[in-house]
Amino acid sequence: MDDHRGGADVKDLVAAVDRAARLWPDRPAWTFDPGESLTFAEVARRTVDLAAALADTVTAGDRVAVMLENRAEFPMTWLALARLGAVMVPVNPQYRAEDAGHILGHSRATALVTSGDLAATVAGVCADLDVSILLVEQLSRAGVHSAPPVHRIAAEDTVNIQYTSGTTGRPKGCVLSHRYWMELGGGLVDEFPYLGPDDTMLTAQAFSYIDPQWNVVAAMRAGAHLVVLDAFHPSTFWSKVREHEVTYVYCLAAMPTLLLKMPPDPLDRAHRVRVVQCSAIPPARHEEIEQRWGVPWYEAFGMTETGADLRVTDADHDELVGSGCVGAATRTKEARIVDAQDMPVGRGDVGELVLRGPGLMDRYEADPEATEVAFRGGWFHTGDLARMDDAGRVYLVGRLKDMIRRAGENVSAREVEDVLLTHPGVRLAAVVAVPDDLRGEEVKAFLSLTGTDLPAPELVAELAEYCGQRLARFKVPRYWEVCDDLPVTASHRVAKARLVAVPGRTWDQVDGTWR
């Protein structure tokens, strides 16, 4: 008999769609705000119709890029392509010829599903790469006279080539199977937070990013209602949570900090949310966040390459608030901390976090060398520095590539960023290494502010003193650059590789000069 708790027997996206339509045909499946609302039965029917329309152009194995804003046609196209045995390649709708061209060319996409509004921005690069443009408006209106061809689907079949956010370099294409999505979505139903038919989930990230996609899968597995916002808007986020009677939210990176910058509201606690899962909760403000909105926030860790790996649960939440702990491995994953020779380190010692278990990506697209390096020894190497306590819970320390070696001392960029983000005048912060003849590397901070009347030197002096009261002096940035805004990825992380293109002048706190 079918398992209503998560559909443990469901092995692929198409089976998940059909199961949800059978079990909960009239339940609300998706609500797009702004946009339309669909039941599970309507999702299944329209997905089949869209697959039939796409079948005139797309066959099994084709790579088809999808470049759309947050609208119902995005996940429907994904599910329709899965039904045809084709592979979706998401493209950020903010991309233009250069960055979109990289993904289209690298993935060997044969077609691009997009809207009339966006098509003009990439028409030239599509022509150069011989990529057919399929307008979603025409596909949706196409008269369907027959069912789409039946394609036999296996759990190991590729269904996505999902490009990473590219925080420190060119995005890599993660080859993801049906099994990846079933492990990721099903784990949120079978384990904490135990999503079910009574839940209303909310996502506010772009659908080209991985989070709204796993939200779709988790909602289908749980029979939950998924609300999709057009984007993350800090000023209206909680009003949307109240309006849609949301019970579960996932957010990440800068989102909690930006929400705290909003003025307190008498209705801050007037909501139905039972769980907020978040990646990178600022430890120093964790308790403040929970007090303000009156709901527990649970840290979680995952990557595009690995899915969902570590999480804090209701069993240890109270003990870990403000600790920076990202939790223990999920039921199906293993975590280990290793040294530079890939040997396990002692509990409490710092090393690289490595992971293994079902539901990881298959490989990096067209990059066997990077794949071999990442999966060496049978473990996926995350590039994150971390330590593990006696209970097997993990605490992130920083990124291997984000460590600054200053005069023999290691400085974690994340540690400095976390401190800067607790200052009320700082909206976003990014800390990087810059070459230095005397010390090897120096610490530089890029800042976007919430607004201040202080001239730059006085502001920098205030921030330097603020850091110095909370960190060792060698960790306090020497160089400071204040920008109108910082470039961010679709996952709301600062794109450090693009900081060099940010216009601005740098203040040298030691010399007291502009550079």
Coordinates of C-alpha atoms in Angstrom, one line a residue:
M1 CA 0.0 0.0 0.0
D2 CA 1.2 3.5 -0.8
D3 CA 2.9 5.2 2.1
H4 CA 1.1 8.5 2.8
R5 CA 3.9 9.8 5.0
G6 CA 6.4 10.3 2.2
G7 CA 5.8 7.8 -0.6
A8 CA 8.9 5.8 0.2
D9 CA 8.2 3.7 -2.9
V10 CA 8.3 6.7 -5.2
K11 CA 11.6 6.8 -7.1
D12 CA 11.3 9.6 -9.6
L13 CA 9.7 13.0 -10.2
V14 CA 7.0 11.8 -12.6
A15 CA 5.8 9.2 -10.1
A16 CA 5.8 11.8 -7.4
V17 CA 3.6 14.1 -9.5
D18 CA 1.2 11.3 -10.3
R19 CA 1.0 10.0 -6.7
A20 CA 0.2 13.5 -5.4
A21 CA -2.6 14.0 -8.0
R22 CA -4.0 10.6 -7.0
L23 CA -3.9 11.1 -3.2
W24 CA -4.8 14.8 -3.0
P25 CA -6.4 15.9 -6.3
D26 CA -8.3 18.9 -4.9
R27 CA -5.7 20.1 -2.4
P28 CA -3.9 23.3 -3.3
A29 CA -0.4 22.4 -4.6
W30 CA 1.1 25.7 -5.7
T31 CA 0.2 29.3 -5.1
F32 CA 2.4 31.9 -7.0
D33 CA 2.3 35.4 -5.5
P34 CA 1.7 37.2 -7.8
G35 CA 0.3 34.5 -10.1
E36 CA -2.0 31.5 -10.2
S37 CA -2.9 28.8 -7.8
L38 CA -3.1 25.1 -8.9
T39 CA -4.3 21.9 -7.2
F40 CA -2.3 18.7 -7.4
A41 CA -4.6 17.4 -10.1
E42 CA -4.2 20.6 -12.2
V43 CA -0.4 20.3 -11.8
A44 CA -0.4 16.8 -13.2
R45 CA -2.8 17.6 -16.0
R46 CA -0.9 20.7 -17.2
T47 CA 2.4 19.0 -16.9
V48 CA 1.2 16.2 -19.2
D49 CA -0.1 18.8 -21.7
L50 CA 3.2 20.7 -21.6
A51 CA 5.1 17.5 -22.1
A52 CA 3.0 16.8 -25.2
A53 CA 3.7 20.3 -26.6
L54 CA 7.4 20.0 -25.9
A55 CA 7.6 16.6 -27.6
D56 CA 7.5 18.2 -31.0
T57 CA 11.0 19.6 -30.3
V58 CA 12.4 17.7 -27.3
T59 CA 13.4 14.0 -27.1
A60 CA 14.8 11.8 -24.3
G61 CA 18.3 12.8 -23.3
D62 CA 18.1 16.4 -24.7
R63 CA 19.4 19.2 -22.5
V64 CA 16.8 22.0 -22.3
A65 CA 17.6 25.3 -20.6
V66 CA 14.8 27.0 -18.7
M67 CA 15.0 30.8 -18.1
L68 CA 11.9 32.1 -16.4
E69 CA 10.9 34.3 -13.5
N70 CA 9.1 32.7 -10.6
R71 CA 5.9 31.5 -12.4
A72 CA 4.1 28.2 -12.5
E73 CA 5.5 27.4 -15.9
F74 CA 9.0 27.0 -14.5
P75 CA 8.4 23.9 -12.3
M76 CA 5.8 22.6 -14.8
T77 CA 8.5 22.7 -17.5
W78 CA 10.9 20.9 -15.3
L79 CA 8.3 18.1 -14.5
A80 CA 7.3 18.0 -18.2
L81 CA 10.9 17.5 -19.3
A82 CA 11.3 14.7 -16.7
R83 CA 8.3 13.0 -18.2
L84 CA 10.0 13.1 -21.6
G85 CA 13.3 11.8 -20.2
A86 CA 15.0 15.1 -21.0
V87 CA 17.3 17.2 -18.7
M88 CA 16.6 20.7 -17.4
V89 CA 19.3 23.3 -17.2
P90 CA 18.1 26.2 -15.1
V91 CA 19.3 29.7 -16.1
N92 CA 19.0 32.7 -13.9
P93 CA 16.5 35.1 -15.5
Q94 CA 18.9 38.0 -14.6
Y95 CA 21.7 36.5 -16.8
R96 CA 22.6 38.1 -20.1
A97 CA 24.7 37.0 -23.1
E98 CA 28.0 36.3 -21.2
D99 CA 26.8 34.4 -18.2
A100 CA 23.8 32.7 -19.9
G101 CA 26.1 31.8 -22.8
H102 CA 28.5 30.0 -20.6
I103 CA 25.7 27.8 -19.2
L104 CA 24.1 27.2 -22.5
G105 CA 27.3 26.3 -24.2
H106 CA 28.9 24.3 -21.4
S107 CA 25.7 22.2 -20.9
R108 CA 25.3 21.6 -24.6
A109 CA 21.7 22.7 -24.4
T110 CA 19.7 22.2 -27.6
A111 CA 16.7 24.5 -26.6
L112 CA 15.8 27.3 -24.2
V113 CA 12.3 27.6 -22.7
T114 CA 11.8 31.3 -21.9
S115 CA 9.3 34.1 -22.0
G116 CA 8.8 36.7 -24.7
D117 CA 10.1 39.3 -22.2
L118 CA 13.4 37.6 -21.7
A119 CA 14.0 36.1 -25.1
A120 CA 15.5 39.2 -26.5
T121 CA 18.2 39.3 -23.9
V122 CA 19.7 36.0 -25.0
A123 CA 18.6 35.8 -28.7
G124 CA 22.0 36.6 -30.0
V125 CA 23.9 34.0 -28.0
C126 CA 21.2 31.4 -28.7
A127 CA 21.7 32.0 -32.4
D128 CA 25.5 31.7 -32.1
L129 CA 25.1 28.4 -30.2
D130 CA 22.3 27.0 -32.3
V131 CA 20.0 26.8 -29.4
S132 CA 16.3 26.9 -30.3
I133 CA 14.1 29.4 -28.4
L134 CA 10.8 28.0 -27.2
L135 CA 8.4 30.6 -25.9
V136 CA 6.5 29.4 -22.9
E137 CA 3.5 31.5 -24.0
Q138 CA 3.2 29.5 -27.2
L139 CA 3.8 26.2 -25.5
S140 CA 1.1 26.9 -23.0
R141 CA -1.4 27.7 -25.8
A142 CA -0.5 24.8 -28.0
G143 CA -3.4 22.6 -28.9
V144 CA -2.6 19.1 -27.5
H145 CA -4.2 16.3 -29.4
S146 CA -2.3 13.3 -28.1
A147 CA -0.5 12.2 -25.0
P148 CA 3.3 12.7 -24.8
P149 CA 5.4 9.7 -25.6
V150 CA 5.9 7.3 -22.7
H151 CA 9.5 7.2 -21.5
R152 CA 10.7 4.5 -19.0
I153 CA 12.3 6.4 -16.1
A154 CA 15.0 5.0 -13.8
A155 CA 16.0 6.5 -10.5
E156 CA 19.6 7.0 -11.7
D157 CA 18.5 9.0 -14.8
T158 CA 19.8 12.5 -15.1
V159 CA 17.0 15.1 -14.7
N160 CA 19.0 18.3 -14.0
I161 CA 22.3 19.9 -14.8
Q162 CA 22.2 22.5 -12.0
Y163 CA 24.9 25.1 -12.1
T164 CA 26.4 26.3 -8.8
S165 CA 26.1 29.9 -7.7
G166 CA 29.7 30.7 -8.5
T167 CA 30.7 32.6 -5.3
T168 CA 34.4 32.3 -6.0
G169 CA 34.7 31.3 -9.7
R170 CA 32.9 30.1 -12.8
P171 CA 29.7 28.0 -12.0
K172 CA 30.1 24.2 -12.3
G173 CA 27.3 22.0 -13.7
C174 CA 26.1 19.5 -11.1
V175 CA 24.6 16.4 -12.8
L176 CA 21.6 15.4 -10.7
S177 CA 19.4 12.3 -10.9
H178 CA 15.9 11.5 -9.9
R179 CA 17.3 9.7 -6.8
Y180 CA 19.0 13.0 -5.7
W181 CA 15.6 14.8 -5.6
M182 CA 13.8 11.9 -4.0
E183 CA 16.4 11.7 -1.2
L184 CA 16.3 15.5 -0.7
G185 CA 12.6 16.0 -0.8
G186 CA 11.6 12.8 0.9
G187 CA 14.1 13.4 3.8
L188 CA 12.1 16.4 4.9
V189 CA 9.0 14.3 5.2
D190 CA 10.4 11.2 6.7
E191 CA 12.7 13.1 9.1
F192 CA 12.6 16.4 10.9
P193 CA 10.7 18.8 10.1
Y194 CA 8.2 16.0 9.2
L195 CA 6.4 17.9 6.6
G196 CA 2.8 16.8 6.0
P197 CA -0.5 17.6 4.3
D198 CA -1.4 20.2 6.9
D199 CA 1.7 22.3 6.1
T200 CA 2.0 25.4 4.0
M201 CA 5.5 25.9 2.8
L202 CA 7.0 29.2 1.5
T203 CA 9.9 29.9 -0.8
A204 CA 11.2 33.3 -2.0
Q205 CA 14.3 32.4 -4.0
A206 CA 14.6 32.3 -7.8
F207 CA 13.5 29.0 -9.3
S208 CA 16.8 28.8 -11.2
Y209 CA 18.3 28.2 -7.8
I210 CA 18.0 24.8 -6.1
D211 CA 15.8 25.7 -3.1
P212 CA 12.4 26.3 -4.8
Q213 CA 13.0 23.0 -6.7
W214 CA 13.4 20.9 -3.6
N215 CA 10.5 22.7 -2.1
V216 CA 8.4 21.5 -5.0
V217 CA 9.5 17.9 -4.4
A218 CA 9.1 18.0 -0.7
A219 CA 5.6 19.5 -1.1
M220 CA 4.6 16.8 -3.6
R221 CA 5.9 14.1 -1.3
A222 CA 4.1 15.5 1.8
G223 CA 0.9 16.7 0.1
A224 CA 1.8 20.2 1.4
H225 CA 0.8 23.5 -0.1
L226 CA 3.7 25.5 -1.6
V227 CA 3.6 29.3 -1.8
V228 CA 6.1 30.9 -4.2
L229 CA 6.9 34.6 -4.0
D230 CA 8.3 36.5 -7.0
A231 CA 11.5 37.3 -5.0
F232 CA 12.7 37.9 -1.4
H233 CA 11.5 41.3 -0.2
P234 CA 12.5 41.9 3.5
S235 CA 9.9 44.6 4.0
T236 CA 6.9 42.4 3.0
F237 CA 8.2 38.9 3.8
W238 CA 6.4 38.4 7.1
S239 CA 3.2 39.9 5.9
K240 CA 3.2 37.3 3.1
V241 CA 3.9 34.6 5.7
R242 CA 0.8 35.8 7.6
E243 CA -1.4 36.2 4.5
H244 CA -0.8 32.7 3.3
E245 CA -0.9 31.1 6.8
V246 CA 2.5 29.6 6.2
T247 CA 3.8 26.9 8.7
Y248 CA 7.2 26.2 7.2
V249 CA 9.9 28.4 5.8
Y250 CA 13.4 27.8 4.5
C251 CA 15.8 30.7 4.1
L252 CA 19.5 31.2 3.9
A253 CA 22.6 33.4 4.0
A254 CA 21.8 37.1 4.3
M255 CA 18.1 36.7 4.7
P256 CA 17.8 36.7 8.5
T257 CA 20.2 39.6 8.8
L258 CA 18.1 41.6 6.3
L259 CA 14.9 40.7 8.0
L260 CA 16.3 42.0 11.3
K261 CA 17.0 45.4 9.7
M262 CA 13.3 45.8 9.2
P263 CA 11.6 47.9 12.0
P264 CA 9.8 45.8 14.6
D265 CA 6.1 45.2 13.9
P266 CA 3.3 44.5 16.5
L267 CA 2.4 41.6 14.3
D268 CA 5.8 40.0 14.3
R269 CA 4.6 37.0 16.2
A270 CA 1.1 36.8 14.6
H271 CA 1.8 33.9 12.3
R272 CA 1.4 30.1 12.1
V273 CA 5.0 29.2 11.4
R274 CA 6.2 26.1 13.4
V275 CA 9.6 25.7 11.8
V276 CA 12.1 27.9 10.1
Q277 CA 15.1 26.1 8.6
C278 CA 18.0 28.3 7.7
S279 CA 21.5 28.0 6.4
A280 CA 24.1 30.3 8.0
I281 CA 22.0 31.8 10.8
P282 CA 24.3 34.5 12.4
P283 CA 25.2 32.9 15.7
A284 CA 25.4 36.1 17.6
R285 CA 21.8 37.0 16.6
H286 CA 20.2 33.6 16.7
E287 CA 18.4 34.2 20.0
E288 CA 17.4 37.7 19.0
I289 CA 15.8 36.2 15.8
E290 CA 13.8 33.7 17.7
Q291 CA 12.7 36.1 20.4
R292 CA 11.5 38.6 17.7
W293 CA 9.4 36.2 15.7
G294 CA 8.5 33.7 18.4
V295 CA 9.4 30.6 16.5
P296 CA 12.5 28.3 16.6
W297 CA 15.0 28.6 13.8
Y298 CA 16.9 25.4 12.9
E299 CA 20.3 25.5 11.2
A300 CA 20.7 23.2 8.2
F301 CA 23.6 22.5 5.8
G302 CA 23.5 21.3 2.2
M303 CA 25.1 22.0 -1.1
T304 CA 24.0 21.8 -4.7
E305 CA 26.4 18.9 -5.1
T306 CA 25.2 16.9 -2.1
G307 CA 21.6 17.8 -1.3
A308 CA 20.6 17.9 2.4
D309 CA 23.3 16.7 4.6
L310 CA 23.3 18.1 8.2
R311 CA 20.6 19.6 10.3
V312 CA 19.7 20.6 13.8
T313 CA 16.4 19.0 14.9
D314 CA 13.9 19.5 17.6
A315 CA 15.9 17.1 19.8
D316 CA 18.9 19.4 20.2
H317 CA 17.7 22.9 19.1
D318 CA 17.5 24.4 22.6
E319 CA 21.0 23.4 23.4
L320 CA 22.5 24.7 20.2
V321 CA 20.9 28.2 19.8
G322 CA 23.7 30.7 19.1
S323 CA 26.4 28.0 18.9
G324 CA 26.9 28.1 15.1
C325 CA 26.3 24.3 15.0
V326 CA 24.9 23.1 11.7
G327 CA 23.7 19.8 13.2
A328 CA 24.5 16.1 12.7
A329 CA 24.2 14.0 9.5
T330 CA 20.8 13.1 8.3
R331 CA 19.6 9.5 8.4
T332 CA 21.1 8.5 5.1
K333 CA 24.3 10.6 5.1
E334 CA 27.7 10.2 6.8
A335 CA 30.0 13.2 7.8
R336 CA 33.7 13.2 8.6
I337 CA 36.3 15.8 9.3
V338 CA 39.7 15.1 7.6
D339 CA 43.1 16.6 7.4
A340 CA 45.1 17.5 4.2
Q341 CA 45.9 13.8 3.7
D342 CA 42.2 12.9 4.0
M343 CA 42.8 11.2 7.3
P344 CA 40.2 11.6 10.1
V345 CA 41.1 14.2 12.7
G346 CA 40.2 14.0 16.4
R347 CA 36.9 15.2 17.8
G348 CA 37.1 19.0 18.2
D349 CA 40.0 19.4 15.8
V350 CA 39.5 21.5 12.6
G351 CA 39.7 19.9 9.2
E352 CA 37.7 19.6 5.9
L353 CA 34.1 18.4 6.1
V354 CA 33.6 15.4 3.8
L355 CA 30.3 13.6 3.1
R356 CA 29.0 10.4 1.6
G357 CA 25.7 8.6 1.2
P358 CA 22.8 8.3 -1.4
G359 CA 21.5 11.4 -3.1
L360 CA 24.7 13.2 -4.1
M361 CA 25.3 14.5 -7.5
D362 CA 26.7 12.1 -10.1
R363 CA 29.5 14.3 -11.3
Y364 CA 30.4 17.8 -12.6
E365 CA 29.3 18.2 -16.2
A366 CA 32.3 17.9 -18.6
D367 CA 34.8 18.2 -15.8
P368 CA 36.2 14.8 -14.9
E369 CA 39.2 16.3 -13.2
A370 CA 37.1 18.4 -10.8
T371 CA 34.8 15.4 -10.2
E372 CA 37.8 13.1 -9.3
V373 CA 39.2 15.7 -6.9
A374 CA 35.9 16.3 -5.2
F375 CA 35.1 12.6 -4.7
R376 CA 38.5 11.3 -3.9
G377 CA 38.6 8.4 -1.5
G378 CA 34.8 7.9 -1.9
W379 CA 33.9 11.0 0.1
F380 CA 32.7 14.3 -1.3
H381 CA 35.0 17.1 -0.3
T382 CA 32.9 20.2 0.6
G383 CA 35.8 22.7 0.8
D384 CA 34.4 23.7 4.2
L385 CA 36.6 23.8 7.3
A386 CA 34.8 22.4 10.3
R387 CA 35.0 20.6 13.6
M388 CA 32.8 17.9 15.1
D389 CA 31.8 17.5 18.7
D390 CA 31.5 14.2 20.6
A391 CA 27.8 13.9 19.6
G392 CA 28.8 14.0 15.9
R393 CA 27.5 17.5 15.4
V394 CA 29.3 19.8 13.0
Y395 CA 30.5 23.4 13.5
L396 CA 31.7 25.3 10.4
V397 CA 34.8 27.3 10.8
G398 CA 35.2 28.7 7.2
R399 CA 36.0 27.9 3.6
L400 CA 39.3 26.4 2.6
K401 CA 39.5 29.0 -0.1
D402 CA 38.2 31.7 2.3
M403 CA 41.0 31.5 4.8
I404 CA 43.3 34.4 4.9
R405 CA 46.9 33.7 6.0
R406 CA 48.1 36.9 7.7
A407 CA 51.6 37.0 9.1
G408 CA 51.4 33.3 10.0
E409 CA 47.9 33.5 11.5
N410 CA 44.8 32.0 9.9
V411 CA 41.8 34.3 9.6
S412 CA 38.4 32.9 8.7
A413 CA 36.6 35.3 6.4
R414 CA 33.3 34.0 7.6
E415 CA 34.2 34.7 11.3
V416 CA 34.9 38.3 10.5
E417 CA 31.8 38.6 8.3
D418 CA 29.6 37.2 11.1
V419 CA 30.9 39.9 13.5
L420 CA 30.5 42.8 11.0
L421 CA 26.9 41.7 10.3
T422 CA 25.9 42.2 13.9
H423 CA 26.7 45.9 13.6
P424 CA 23.4 47.8 13.1
G425 CA 24.9 49.9 10.3
V426 CA 26.1 47.0 8.2
R427 CA 23.7 45.5 5.6
L428 CA 26.0 43.1 3.8
A429 CA 29.7 42.3 4.3
A430 CA 32.3 40.3 2.5
V431 CA 35.8 39.7 3.7
V432 CA 38.6 38.6 1.3
A433 CA 42.4 38.2 1.2
V434 CA 44.6 40.8 -0.6
P435 CA 48.3 40.3 -1.2
D436 CA 50.8 42.0 1.1
D437 CA 54.6 42.2 0.8
L438 CA 55.2 42.1 4.6
R439 CA 52.5 39.8 5.9
G440 CA 51.8 37.6 2.9
E441 CA 48.1 38.4 2.9
E442 CA 46.0 41.2 4.5
V443 CA 42.3 41.3 5.4
K444 CA 40.0 43.5 3.4
A445 CA 36.3 44.1 4.1
F446 CA 33.7 45.1 1.5
L447 CA 30.6 46.7 3.1
S448 CA 27.1 47.7 2.1
L449 CA 25.5 49.9 4.7
T450 CA 22.0 50.5 6.0
G451 CA 22.7 54.2 6.1
T452 CA 25.0 56.4 8.2
D453 CA 26.0 60.0 8.6
L454 CA 29.6 59.2 9.6
P455 CA 32.3 60.1 7.0
A456 CA 34.2 57.0 5.9
P457 CA 37.4 57.3 8.1
E458 CA 35.3 57.7 11.2
L459 CA 33.0 54.9 10.2
V460 CA 35.9 52.6 9.5
A461 CA 37.5 53.5 12.9
E462 CA 34.2 52.6 14.6
L463 CA 33.9 49.3 12.8
A464 CA 37.5 48.4 13.4
E465 CA 37.1 49.0 17.1
Y466 CA 33.8 47.0 17.0
C467 CA 35.7 44.0 15.5
G468 CA 38.6 44.5 17.8
Q469 CA 36.4 44.1 20.9
R470 CA 35.1 40.8 19.6
L471 CA 38.0 39.3 17.7
A472 CA 41.8 39.0 17.9
R473 CA 43.5 42.1 16.6
F474 CA 45.1 40.3 13.7
K475 CA 41.6 39.4 12.4
V476 CA 40.5 43.1 12.1
P477 CA 40.5 44.2 8.5
R478 CA 43.2 46.6 7.4
Y479 CA 41.4 47.6 4.2
W480 CA 37.8 48.8 4.0
E481 CA 35.7 49.5 0.9
V482 CA 32.2 50.9 1.3
C483 CA 29.9 50.2 -1.7
D484 CA 26.3 51.1 -2.6
D485 CA 25.6 47.4 -2.9
L486 CA 27.5 44.1 -3.2
P487 CA 26.9 41.6 -6.0
V488 CA 25.1 38.5 -4.8
T489 CA 24.3 35.1 -6.2
A490 CA 20.8 33.7 -6.7
S491 CA 21.3 32.1 -3.3
H492 CA 21.8 35.5 -1.6
R493 CA 25.5 34.9 -0.9
V494 CA 28.0 37.6 -1.9
A495 CA 29.6 36.8 -5.2
K496 CA 33.2 37.4 -4.2
A497 CA 34.6 36.7 -7.6
R498 CA 32.7 39.8 -8.8
L499 CA 33.9 42.2 -6.1
V500 CA 36.8 43.4 -8.2
A501 CA 34.3 44.9 -10.6
V502 CA 32.6 46.9 -7.8
P503 CA 33.4 50.6 -8.2
G504 CA 34.8 52.2 -5.1
R505 CA 37.8 53.4 -3.2
T506 CA 39.6 51.5 -0.4
W507 CA 40.5 53.0 3.0
D508 CA 43.8 51.8 4.5
Q509 CA 43.2 51.9 8.3
V510 CA 47.0 51.5 9.0
D511 CA 48.2 54.3 6.7
G512 CA 45.1 56.5 7.1
T513 CA 44.9 57.0 3.3
W514 CA 42.6 56.2 0.4
R515 CA 43.8 53.8 -2.3

